[in-house]
PDB file of C-alpha atoms in Angstrom:
ATOM      1  CA  ASP A   1      -9.097 -50.489 -30.021  1.00  0.00           C
ATOM      2  CA  PHE A   2     -11.951 -48.590 -31.727  1.00  0.00           C
ATOM      3  CA  ASN A   3     -12.866 -51.388 -34.224  1.00  0.00           C
ATOM      4  CA  THR A   4     -14.117 -53.667 -31.303  1.00  0.00           C
ATOM      5  CA  ASP A   5     -17.963 -53.856 -30.771  1.00  0.00           C
ATOM      6  CA  ARG A   6     -17.896 -53.637 -27.223  1.00  0.00           C
ATOM      7  CA  ALA A   7     -19.648 -50.628 -25.249  1.00  0.00           C
ATOM      8  CA  ASP A   8     -17.186 -47.697 -24.449  1.00  0.00           C
ATOM      9  CA  GLU A   9     -17.389 -48.241 -20.667  1.00  0.00           C
ATOM     10  CA  SER A  10     -16.102 -52.071 -20.751  1.00  0.00           C
ATOM     11  CA  TYR A  11     -13.399 -50.690 -23.125  1.00  0.00           C
ATOM     12  CA  GLN A  12     -12.394 -48.049 -20.581  1.00  0.00           C
ATOM     13  CA  LYS A  13     -12.486 -50.558 -17.812  1.00  0.00           C
ATOM     14  CA  GLU A  14     -10.724 -53.256 -19.357  1.00  0.00           C
ATOM     15  CA  TYR A  15      -8.055 -50.539 -20.741  1.00  0.00           C
ATOM     16  CA  PHE A  16      -7.116 -49.053 -17.555  1.00  0.00           C
ATOM     17  CA  GLU A  17      -7.098 -52.651 -15.902  1.00  0.00           C
ATOM     18  CA  ASN A  18      -4.243 -53.835 -18.492  1.00  0.00           C
ATOM     19  CA  LEU A  19      -2.359 -50.278 -18.332  1.00  0.00           C
ATOM     20  CA  ASN A  20       1.350 -51.171 -18.217  1.00  0.00           C
ATOM     21  CA  ASN A  21       0.242 -54.799 -17.615  1.00  0.00           C
ATOM     22  CA  PRO A  22       1.751 -56.928 -20.214  1.00  0.00           C
ATOM     23  CA  ASN A  23       0.923 -60.271 -18.611  1.00  0.00           C
ATOM     24  CA  GLY A  24      -2.567 -59.529 -18.225  1.00  0.00           C
ATOM     25  CA  ARG A  25      -2.484 -59.634 -14.319  1.00  0.00           C
ATOM     26  CA  LYS A  26      -4.904 -57.102 -12.600  1.00  0.00           C
ATOM     27  CA  ILE A  27      -2.772 -54.410 -10.938  1.00  0.00           C
ATOM     28  CA  SER A  28      -4.057 -52.588  -7.825  1.00  0.00           C
ATOM     29  CA  THR A  29      -3.484 -49.082  -8.152  1.00  0.00           C
ATOM     30  CA  ILE A  30      -1.833 -47.603  -4.861  1.00  0.00           C
ATOM     31  CA  ASP A  31      -3.939 -45.186  -3.428  1.00  0.00           C
ATOM     32  CA  SER A  32      -1.748 -42.657  -1.424  1.00  0.00           C
ATOM     33  CA  ALA A  33      -3.696 -43.366   1.598  1.00  0.00           C
ATOM     34  CA  GLU A  34      -2.219 -47.056   1.372  1.00  0.00           C
ATOM     35  CA  ARG A  35       1.215 -45.904   0.922  1.00  0.00           C
ATOM     36  CA  ASN A  36       3.186 -45.951   3.753  1.00  0.00           C
ATOM     37  CA  TYR A  37       6.759 -44.222   4.021  1.00  0.00           C
ATOM     38  CA  PRO A  38       8.619 -43.851   7.259  1.00  0.00           C
ATOM     39  CA  LYS A  39       8.359 -41.033   9.319  1.00  0.00           C
ATOM     40  CA  VAL A  40      10.664 -38.055   8.445  1.00  0.00           C
ATOM     41  CA  THR A  41      11.165 -35.907  11.400  1.00  0.00           C
ATOM     42  CA  GLN A  42      11.223 -31.810  10.767  1.00  0.00           C
ATOM     43  CA  LYS A  43      14.282 -31.558  12.213  1.00  0.00           C
ATOM     44  CA  GLN A  44      15.925 -34.130   9.315  1.00  0.00           C
ATOM     45  CA  ILE A  45      14.033 -31.859   6.853  1.00  0.00           C
ATOM     46  CA  ASP A  46      15.069 -28.568   8.222  1.00  0.00           C
ATOM     47  CA  ASP A  47      19.007 -29.697   8.172  1.00  0.00           C
ATOM     48  CA  LEU A  48      18.723 -30.919   4.692  1.00  0.00           C
ATOM     49  CA  GLN A  49      16.952 -27.605   3.707  1.00  0.00           C
ATOM     50  CA  THR A  50      19.983 -25.827   4.601  1.00  0.00           C
ATOM     51  CA  LYS A  51      22.276 -27.961   2.693  1.00  0.00           C
ATOM     52  CA  TRP A  52      21.796 -27.145  -1.228  1.00  0.00           C
ATOM     53  CA  GLN A  53      24.330 -28.771  -3.424  1.00  0.00           C
ATOM     54  CA  ASP A  54      24.855 -30.488  -6.189  1.00  0.00           C
ATOM     55  CA  THR A  55      25.631 -34.279  -5.269  1.00  0.00           C
ATOM     56  CA  GLU A  56      25.366 -37.993  -6.692  1.00  0.00           C
ATOM     57  CA  ILE A  57      21.831 -38.076  -4.657  1.00  0.00           C
ATOM     58  CA  SER A  58      20.739 -35.014  -6.046  1.00  0.00           C
ATOM     59  CA  THR A  59      21.686 -35.871  -9.567  1.00  0.00           C
ATOM     60  CA  ALA A  60      20.412 -39.469  -9.499  1.00  0.00           C
ATOM     61  CA  LEU A  61      16.813 -38.150  -8.159  1.00  0.00           C
ATOM     62  CA  TRP A  62      16.846 -35.608 -11.179  1.00  0.00           C
ATOM     63  CA  GLU A  63      17.712 -38.696 -13.466  1.00  0.00           C
ATOM     64  CA  ILE A  64      14.708 -40.753 -12.233  1.00  0.00           C
ATOM     65  CA  ILE A  65      12.467 -37.727 -12.561  1.00  0.00           C
ATOM     66  CA  ASN A  66      13.451 -37.088 -15.770  1.00  0.00           C
ATOM     67  CA  LYS A  67      13.091 -40.511 -17.023  1.00  0.00           C
ATOM     68  CA  ASN A  68       9.632 -41.035 -15.232  1.00  0.00           C
ATOM     69  CA  GLN A  69      10.961 -43.908 -13.420  1.00  0.00           C
ATOM     70  CA  VAL A  70       8.025 -43.771 -10.999  1.00  0.00           C
ATOM     71  CA  GLN A  71       8.590 -47.287  -9.474  1.00  0.00           C
ATOM     72  CA  GLU A  72      12.310 -46.663  -9.004  1.00  0.00           C
ATOM     73  CA  LEU A  73      11.745 -43.542  -6.944  1.00  0.00           C
ATOM     74  CA  GLU A  74       8.968 -45.257  -4.849  1.00  0.00           C
ATOM     75  CA  ARG A  75      11.396 -47.631  -4.342  1.00  0.00           C
ATOM     76  CA  LEU A  76      14.010 -45.400  -3.281  1.00  0.00           C
ATOM     77  CA  LEU A  77      11.872 -43.398  -1.197  1.00  0.00           C
ATOM     78  CA  THR A  78      10.140 -46.254   0.702  1.00  0.00           C
ATOM     79  CA  ALA A  79      14.176 -47.106   1.880  1.00  0.00           C
ATOM     80  CA  LYS A  80      15.360 -43.234   2.120  1.00  0.00           C
ATOM     81  CA  PRO A  81      12.270 -41.129   2.550  1.00  0.00           C
ATOM     82  CA  ILE A  82      14.718 -38.112   3.263  1.00  0.00           C
ATOM     83  CA  TYR A  83      15.949 -38.048  -0.159  1.00  0.00           C
ATOM     84  CA  ALA A  84      12.577 -36.530  -1.283  1.00  0.00           C
ATOM     85  CA  PHE A  85      13.417 -33.190   0.412  1.00  0.00           C
ATOM     86  CA  VAL A  86      17.074 -33.009  -1.275  1.00  0.00           C
ATOM     87  CA  ARG A  87      17.801 -29.957  -2.943  1.00  0.00           C
ATOM     88  CA  SER A  88      20.438 -29.235  -5.470  1.00  0.00           C
ATOM     89  CA  ALA A  89      22.741 -26.035  -5.624  1.00  0.00           C
ATOM     90  CA  ASP A  90      20.066 -23.895  -7.364  1.00  0.00           C
ATOM     91  CA  GLY A  91      17.887 -24.463  -4.506  1.00  0.00           C
ATOM     92  CA  ARG A  92      15.640 -26.994  -6.857  1.00  0.00           C
ATOM     93  CA  GLY A  93      14.847 -30.615  -5.555  1.00  0.00           C
ATOM     94  CA  PRO A  94      12.515 -33.623  -6.665  1.00  0.00           C
ATOM     95  CA  MET A  95       9.037 -31.784  -6.311  1.00  0.00           C
ATOM     96  CA  TRP A  96      10.350 -29.152  -8.929  1.00  0.00           C
ATOM     97  CA  TRP A  97      11.734 -31.361 -11.350  1.00  0.00           C
ATOM     98  CA  ALA A  98       8.590 -33.425 -11.088  1.00  0.00           C
ATOM     99  CA  HIS A  99       6.312 -30.374 -11.939  1.00  0.00           C
ATOM    100  CA  GLU A 100       8.911 -29.200 -14.503  1.00  0.00           C
ATOM    101  CA  TYR A 101       8.735 -32.501 -16.430  1.00  0.00           C
ATOM    102  CA  GLY A 102       4.931 -32.978 -15.871  1.00  0.00           C
ATOM    103  CA  ARG A 103       5.428 -36.011 -13.929  1.00  0.00           C
ATOM    104  CA  HIS A 104       2.089 -36.222 -12.008  1.00  0.00           C
ATOM    105  CA  ASP A 105       2.569 -39.291 -10.879  1.00  0.00           C
ATOM    106  CA  ILE A 106       5.916 -38.442  -8.879  1.00  0.00           C
ATOM    107  CA  VAL A 107       4.099 -34.979  -7.674  1.00  0.00           C
ATOM    108  CA  MET A 108       1.621 -37.301  -6.058  1.00  0.00           C
ATOM    109  CA  LEU A 109       4.157 -39.579  -4.530  1.00  0.00           C
ATOM    110  CA  LEU A 110       6.220 -36.557  -3.143  1.00  0.00           C
ATOM    111  CA  ARG A 111       3.470 -35.058  -1.778  1.00  0.00           C
ATOM    112  CA  ASP A 112       2.544 -38.737   0.043  1.00  0.00           C
ATOM    113  CA  VAL A 113       6.234 -38.382   1.536  1.00  0.00           C
ATOM    114  CA  GLY A 114       5.057 -34.872   3.014  1.00  0.00           C
ATOM    115  CA  VAL A 115       7.286 -32.719   0.428  1.00  0.00           C
ATOM    116  CA  SER A 116       5.832 -29.158   0.328  1.00  0.00           C
ATOM    117  CA  GLU A 117       5.280 -27.368  -3.121  1.00  0.00           C
ATOM    118  CA  ASN A 118       5.221 -23.953  -1.283  1.00  0.00           C
ATOM    119  CA  HIS A 119       9.270 -23.720  -0.797  1.00  0.00           C
ATOM    120  CA  VAL A 120      11.380 -21.507  -3.062  1.00  0.00           C
ATOM    121  CA  ASP A 121      14.221 -22.218  -4.833  1.00  0.00           C
ATOM    122  CA  ARG A 122      17.299 -19.660  -5.173  1.00  0.00           C
ATOM    123  CA  ASN A 123      15.349 -17.646  -7.799  1.00  0.00           C
ATOM    124  CA  GLY A 124      12.355 -17.458  -5.399  1.00  0.00           C
ATOM    125  CA  MET A 125      10.323 -19.720  -7.813  1.00  0.00           C
ATOM    126  CA  ALA A 126       8.200 -22.324  -6.142  1.00  0.00           C
ATOM    127  CA  PRO A 127       7.601 -25.831  -7.547  1.00  0.00           C
ATOM    128  CA  LEU A 128       4.290 -25.281  -8.984  1.00  0.00           C
ATOM    129  CA  LYS A 129       5.010 -22.383 -11.059  1.00  0.00           C
ATOM    130  CA  LYS A 130       7.645 -24.694 -13.036  1.00  0.00           C
ATOM    131  CA  GLU A 131       4.714 -26.576 -14.451  1.00  0.00           C
ATOM    132  CA  SER A 132       3.204 -23.640 -15.871  1.00  0.00           C
ATOM    133  CA  ASN A 133       6.172 -23.241 -18.125  1.00  0.00           C
ATOM    134  CA  LYS A 134       5.232 -26.548 -19.909  1.00  0.00           C
ATOM    135  CA  GLY A 135       1.924 -25.673 -21.115  1.00  0.00           C
ATOM    136  CA  ASN A 136      -1.645 -26.910 -19.978  1.00  0.00           C
ATOM    137  CA  ILE A 137      -1.763 -30.046 -17.935  1.00  0.00           C
ATOM    138  CA  GLY A 138      -4.719 -31.004 -20.485  1.00  0.00           C
ATOM    139  CA  ASP A 139      -2.636 -31.005 -23.447  1.00  0.00           C
ATOM    140  CA  ARG A 140      -0.161 -33.889 -22.244  1.00  0.00           C
ATOM    141  CA  TRP A 141      -2.257 -36.880 -23.249  1.00  0.00           C
ATOM    142  CA  GLU A 142      -0.382 -40.112 -21.360  1.00  0.00           C
ATOM    143  CA  ASP A 143      -1.203 -43.056 -19.190  1.00  0.00           C
ATOM    144  CA  THR A 144      -0.236 -42.830 -15.760  1.00  0.00           C
ATOM    145  CA  GLU A 145      -1.153 -43.788 -12.147  1.00  0.00           C
ATOM    146  CA  VAL A 146      -3.016 -40.839 -11.742  1.00  0.00           C
ATOM    147  CA  THR A 147      -4.979 -41.091 -14.621  1.00  0.00           C
ATOM    148  CA  SER A 148      -5.907 -44.832 -13.668  1.00  0.00           C
ATOM    149  CA  MET A 149      -6.187 -43.679 -10.047  1.00  0.00           C
ATOM    150  CA  LEU A 150      -8.911 -40.915 -11.213  1.00  0.00           C
ATOM    151  CA  TRP A 151     -10.672 -43.208 -13.487  1.00  0.00           C
ATOM    152  CA  ASN A 152     -11.206 -45.554 -10.809  1.00  0.00           C
ATOM    153  CA  ILE A 153     -12.567 -43.043  -8.466  1.00  0.00           C
ATOM    154  CA  ILE A 154     -14.947 -41.497 -11.288  1.00  0.00           C
ATOM    155  CA  ASN A 155     -15.900 -45.237 -12.251  1.00  0.00           C
ATOM    156  CA  GLU A 156     -16.698 -46.269  -8.405  1.00  0.00           C
ATOM    157  CA  ASN A 157     -18.767 -43.087  -8.117  1.00  0.00           C
ATOM    158  CA  ARG A 158     -16.538 -41.988  -5.175  1.00  0.00           C
ATOM    159  CA  VAL A 159     -17.712 -38.499  -5.765  1.00  0.00           C
ATOM    160  CA  GLU A 160     -16.437 -37.132  -2.118  1.00  0.00           C
ATOM    161  CA  GLN A 161     -13.069 -38.411  -3.012  1.00  0.00           C
ATOM    162  CA  PHE A 162     -12.736 -37.043  -6.567  1.00  0.00           C
ATOM    163  CA  LYS A 163     -14.012 -33.509  -4.983  1.00  0.00           C
ATOM    164  CA  GLU A 164     -11.249 -33.695  -2.265  1.00  0.00           C
ATOM    165  CA  ILE A 165      -8.481 -34.619  -4.805  1.00  0.00           C
ATOM    166  CA  THR A 166      -9.194 -31.767  -7.227  1.00  0.00           C
ATOM    167  CA  ALA A 167      -9.863 -29.264  -4.318  1.00  0.00           C
ATOM    168  CA  SER A 168      -6.392 -29.908  -3.309  1.00  0.00           C
ATOM    169  CA  THR A 169      -5.208 -30.043  -6.669  1.00  0.00           C
ATOM    170  CA  PRO A 170      -7.242 -28.657  -9.208  1.00  0.00           C
ATOM    171  CA  GLU A 171      -5.264 -29.301 -12.248  1.00  0.00           C
ATOM    172  CA  LEU A 172      -5.957 -33.017 -11.867  1.00  0.00           C
ATOM    173  CA  ALA A 173      -9.565 -31.970 -12.897  1.00  0.00           C
ATOM    174  CA  PHE A 174      -8.047 -31.729 -16.539  1.00  0.00           C
ATOM    175  CA  VAL A 175      -5.628 -34.829 -16.847  1.00  0.00           C
ATOM    176  CA  ARG A 176      -5.964 -36.749 -19.868  1.00  0.00           C
ATOM    177  CA  SER A 177      -5.189 -40.377 -20.523  1.00  0.00           C
ATOM    178  CA  GLY A 178      -3.219 -41.515 -23.739  1.00  0.00           C
ATOM    179  CA  ASP A 179      -6.630 -41.692 -25.550  1.00  0.00           C
ATOM    180  CA  GLY A 180      -7.192 -38.029 -24.834  1.00  0.00           C
ATOM    181  CA  ARG A 181     -10.225 -38.800 -22.399  1.00  0.00           C
ATOM    182  CA  GLY A 182     -10.286 -37.389 -19.022  1.00  0.00           C
ATOM    183  CA  PRO A 183     -12.646 -36.868 -15.734  1.00  0.00           C
ATOM    184  CA  MET A 184     -15.233 -35.343 -17.978  1.00  0.00           C
ATOM    185  CA  TRP A 185     -15.411 -38.260 -20.347  1.00  0.00           C
ATOM    186  CA  TRP A 186     -15.238 -40.841 -17.677  1.00  0.00           C
ATOM    187  CA  ALA A 187     -18.078 -38.965 -15.879  1.00  0.00           C
TER     188      ALA A 187
END
């Protein structure tokens, strides 16, 4: 609310603390280092990578990602982390769809499970190429787990962690929250 007399910093802090929290309780953002998924073996991944097919599971995953149901996907992958590696008949899977629809929280979740962004689909297209079809990441203003996490990192002056995250995923330096602000504003 821009009509308040509060300082911008305190407004931002409260804004992100209450993001997606209608009951007013504080929510702790799950840092990727804190997520604990059961380990998927390379053999399990390799076996699944040879089975590109449209299935009920691939369809359900596409629907969850299309609807941006981050918590639902997190629950599913906690129980069955191998699902993160499912590929549909065209060779695409959760990482492709997450990039295609600009689902940054889901991209981060899939990275935590261990899904690579370097594999290619039937047409030789890697997941990261899909995101470039949807415009600049900074053009999409939305409040997400990623924007909240980045705000917390900057607010707590964790410079090295911010450098590490943006070195591995440079586009995160350009995310914007629902109010249009991003790392440059928060710093």
